[in-house]
mmCIF file of C-alpha atoms in Angstrom:
data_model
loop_
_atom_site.group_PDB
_atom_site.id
_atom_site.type_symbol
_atom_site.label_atom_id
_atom_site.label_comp_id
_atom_site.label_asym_id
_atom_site.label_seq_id
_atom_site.Cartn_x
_atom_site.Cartn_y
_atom_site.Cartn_z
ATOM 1 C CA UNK A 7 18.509 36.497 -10.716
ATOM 2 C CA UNK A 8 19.163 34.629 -13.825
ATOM 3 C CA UNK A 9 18.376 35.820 -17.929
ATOM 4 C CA UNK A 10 14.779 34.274 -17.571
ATOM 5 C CA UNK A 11 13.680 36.285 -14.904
ATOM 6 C CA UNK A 12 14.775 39.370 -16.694
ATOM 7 C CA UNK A 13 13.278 38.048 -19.762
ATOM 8 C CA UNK A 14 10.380 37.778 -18.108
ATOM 9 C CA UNK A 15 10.550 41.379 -16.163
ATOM 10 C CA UNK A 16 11.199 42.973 -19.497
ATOM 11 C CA UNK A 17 8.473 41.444 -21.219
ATOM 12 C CA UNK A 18 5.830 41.853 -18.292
ATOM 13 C CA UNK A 19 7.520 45.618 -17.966
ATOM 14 C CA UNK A 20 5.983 45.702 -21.954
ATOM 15 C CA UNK A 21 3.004 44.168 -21.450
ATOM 16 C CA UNK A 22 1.891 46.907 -18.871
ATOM 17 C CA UNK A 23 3.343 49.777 -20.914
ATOM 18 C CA UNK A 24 1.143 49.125 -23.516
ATOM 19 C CA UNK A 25 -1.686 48.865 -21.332
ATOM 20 C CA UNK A 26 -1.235 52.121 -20.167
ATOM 21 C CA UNK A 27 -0.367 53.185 -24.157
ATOM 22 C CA UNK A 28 -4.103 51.293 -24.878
ATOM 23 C CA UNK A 29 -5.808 53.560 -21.967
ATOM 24 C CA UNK A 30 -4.179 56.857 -22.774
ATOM 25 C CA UNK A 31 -5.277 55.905 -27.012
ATOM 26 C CA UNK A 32 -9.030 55.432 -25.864
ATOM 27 C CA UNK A 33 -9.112 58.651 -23.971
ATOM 28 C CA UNK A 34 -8.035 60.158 -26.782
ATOM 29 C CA UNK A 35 -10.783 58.789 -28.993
ATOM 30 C CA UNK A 36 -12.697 60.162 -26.531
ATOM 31 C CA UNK A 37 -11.618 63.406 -26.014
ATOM 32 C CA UNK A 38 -10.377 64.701 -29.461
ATOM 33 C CA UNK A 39 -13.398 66.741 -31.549
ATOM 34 C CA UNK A 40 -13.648 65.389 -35.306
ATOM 35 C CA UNK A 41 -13.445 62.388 -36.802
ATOM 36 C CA UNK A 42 -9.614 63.129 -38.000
ATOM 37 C CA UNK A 43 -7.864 63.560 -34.567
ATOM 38 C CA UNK A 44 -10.146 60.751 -33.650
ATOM 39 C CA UNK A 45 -8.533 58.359 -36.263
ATOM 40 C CA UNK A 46 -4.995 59.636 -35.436
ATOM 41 C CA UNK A 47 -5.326 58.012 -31.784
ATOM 42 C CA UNK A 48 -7.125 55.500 -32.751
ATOM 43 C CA UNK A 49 -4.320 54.229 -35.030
ATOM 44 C CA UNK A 50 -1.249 56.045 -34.609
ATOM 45 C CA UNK A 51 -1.042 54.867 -30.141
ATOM 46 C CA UNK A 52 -3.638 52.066 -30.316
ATOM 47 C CA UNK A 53 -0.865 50.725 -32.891
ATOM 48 C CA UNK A 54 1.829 51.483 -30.824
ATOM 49 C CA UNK A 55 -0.049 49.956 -27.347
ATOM 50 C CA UNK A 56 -0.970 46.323 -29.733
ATOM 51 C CA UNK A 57 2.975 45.975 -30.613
ATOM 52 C CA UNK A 58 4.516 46.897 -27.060
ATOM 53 C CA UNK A 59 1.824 44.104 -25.900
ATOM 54 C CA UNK A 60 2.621 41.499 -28.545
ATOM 55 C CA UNK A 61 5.935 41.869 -28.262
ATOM 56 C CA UNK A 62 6.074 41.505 -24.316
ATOM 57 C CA UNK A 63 3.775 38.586 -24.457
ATOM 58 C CA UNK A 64 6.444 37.474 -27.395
ATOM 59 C CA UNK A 65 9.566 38.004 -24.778
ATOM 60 C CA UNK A 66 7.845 36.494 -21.713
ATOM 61 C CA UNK A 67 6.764 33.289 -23.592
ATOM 62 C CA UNK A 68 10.318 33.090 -25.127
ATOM 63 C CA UNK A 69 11.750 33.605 -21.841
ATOM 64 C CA UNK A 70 9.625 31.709 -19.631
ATOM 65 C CA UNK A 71 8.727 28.483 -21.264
ATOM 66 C CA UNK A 72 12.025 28.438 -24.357
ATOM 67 C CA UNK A 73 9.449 28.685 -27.060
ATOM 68 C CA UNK A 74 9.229 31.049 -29.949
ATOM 69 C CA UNK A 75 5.638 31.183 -30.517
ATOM 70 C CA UNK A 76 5.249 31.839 -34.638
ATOM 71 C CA UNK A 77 1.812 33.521 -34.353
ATOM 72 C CA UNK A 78 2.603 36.028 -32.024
ATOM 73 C CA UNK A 79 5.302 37.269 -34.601
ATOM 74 C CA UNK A 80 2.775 36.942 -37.178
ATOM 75 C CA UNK A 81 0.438 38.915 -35.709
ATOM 76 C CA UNK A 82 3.114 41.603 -34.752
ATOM 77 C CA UNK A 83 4.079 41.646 -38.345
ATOM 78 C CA UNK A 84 -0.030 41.990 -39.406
ATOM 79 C CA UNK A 85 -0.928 44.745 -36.960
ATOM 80 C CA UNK A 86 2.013 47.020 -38.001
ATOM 81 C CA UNK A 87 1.351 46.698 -41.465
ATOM 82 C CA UNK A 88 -2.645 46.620 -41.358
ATOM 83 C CA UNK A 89 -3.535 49.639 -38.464
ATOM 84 C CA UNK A 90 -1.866 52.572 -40.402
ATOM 85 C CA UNK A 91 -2.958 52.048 -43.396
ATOM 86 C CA UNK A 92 -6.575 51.047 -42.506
ATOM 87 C CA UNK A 93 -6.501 54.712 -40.398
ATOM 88 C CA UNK A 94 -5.239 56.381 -43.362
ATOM 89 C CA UNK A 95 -7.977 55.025 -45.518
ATOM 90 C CA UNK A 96 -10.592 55.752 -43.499
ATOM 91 C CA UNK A 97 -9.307 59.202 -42.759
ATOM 92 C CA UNK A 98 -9.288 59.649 -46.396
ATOM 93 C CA UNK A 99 -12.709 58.828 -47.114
ATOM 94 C CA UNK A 100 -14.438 60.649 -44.611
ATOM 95 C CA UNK A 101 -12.192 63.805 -45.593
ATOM 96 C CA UNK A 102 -13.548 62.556 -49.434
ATOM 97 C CA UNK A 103 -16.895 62.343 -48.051
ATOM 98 C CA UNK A 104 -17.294 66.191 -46.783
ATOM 99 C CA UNK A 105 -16.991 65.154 -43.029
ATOM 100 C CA UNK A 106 -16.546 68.619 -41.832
ATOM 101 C CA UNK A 107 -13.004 69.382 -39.580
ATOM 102 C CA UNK A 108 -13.083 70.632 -36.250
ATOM 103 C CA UNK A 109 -13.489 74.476 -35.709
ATOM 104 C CA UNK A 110 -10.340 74.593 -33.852
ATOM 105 C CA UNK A 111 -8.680 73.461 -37.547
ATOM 106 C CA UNK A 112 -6.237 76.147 -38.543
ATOM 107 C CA UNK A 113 -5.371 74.676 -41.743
ATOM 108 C CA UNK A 114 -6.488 72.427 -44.603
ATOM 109 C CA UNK A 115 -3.300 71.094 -46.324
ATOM 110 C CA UNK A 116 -5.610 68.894 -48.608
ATOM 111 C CA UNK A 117 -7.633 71.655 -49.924
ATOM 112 C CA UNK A 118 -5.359 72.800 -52.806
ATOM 113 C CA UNK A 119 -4.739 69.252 -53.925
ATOM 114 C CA UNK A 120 -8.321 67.788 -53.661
ATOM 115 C CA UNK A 121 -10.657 70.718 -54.051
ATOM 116 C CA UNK A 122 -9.129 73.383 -56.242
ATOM 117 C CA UNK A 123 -12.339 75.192 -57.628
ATOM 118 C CA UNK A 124 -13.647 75.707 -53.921
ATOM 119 C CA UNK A 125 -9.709 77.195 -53.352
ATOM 120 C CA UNK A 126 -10.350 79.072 -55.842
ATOM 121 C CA UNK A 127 -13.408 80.574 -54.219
ATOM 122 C CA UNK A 128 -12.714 80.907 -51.258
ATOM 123 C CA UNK A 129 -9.547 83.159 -52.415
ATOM 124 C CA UNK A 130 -12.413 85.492 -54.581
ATOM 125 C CA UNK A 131 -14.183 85.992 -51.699
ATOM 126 C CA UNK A 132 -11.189 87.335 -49.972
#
């Protein structure tokens, strides 16, 4: 067994763990109740599932034809700097939009800083 065939079983070995990463992200898209939890799978393990894929494909291209392909670096590079902070503005505008949290929420940490006058009020009533 020679370092191409473990290049290649390492970057196969990726490939499928972000698969699984990619299956286990859209049942939680599914599964989770508001549109905040929803966004938090969506970008926090779909993230996670596109880079273990890109960089396996990455690996088993290097590894099985000698080539270092410059787009798949390039798009590793754009999807870990574009998927966070697209989820974090979109959670941000729905939670600036009045998109109501889950009844299951406990706390809202944003409250204080965003709303103060309906902190306020809710503390009167109280």
């Amino acid at each position: 067994m020679n370092v191409n065939a473990v290049g290649e079983f390492v970057g196969a070995s990726l490939i499928l763990v972000g698969s699984i990463i990619s299956v286990i992200s859209a049942i939680g898209i599914i599964r989770f109740p508001d549109v905040y939890t929803r966004a938090h799978a969506a970008t926090k393990s779909s993230t996670l599932a596109v880079l273990l894929t890109l960089i396996g494909t990455f690996l088993y291209i290097w590894f099985s034809d000698a080539f270092i392909s410059v787009r798949v670096i390039l798009g590793i590079l754009f999807v870990f700097i574009t998927a966070p902070v697209s989820g974090h503005l979109i959670i941000r505008a729905a939670y600036r939009s009045n998109v109501k949290l889950s009844d299951s929420t406990i706390e809202d940490e944003l409250k204080p800083v965003l709303r103060p006058q309906e902190q306020k009020q809710e503390l009167e009533q109280i």
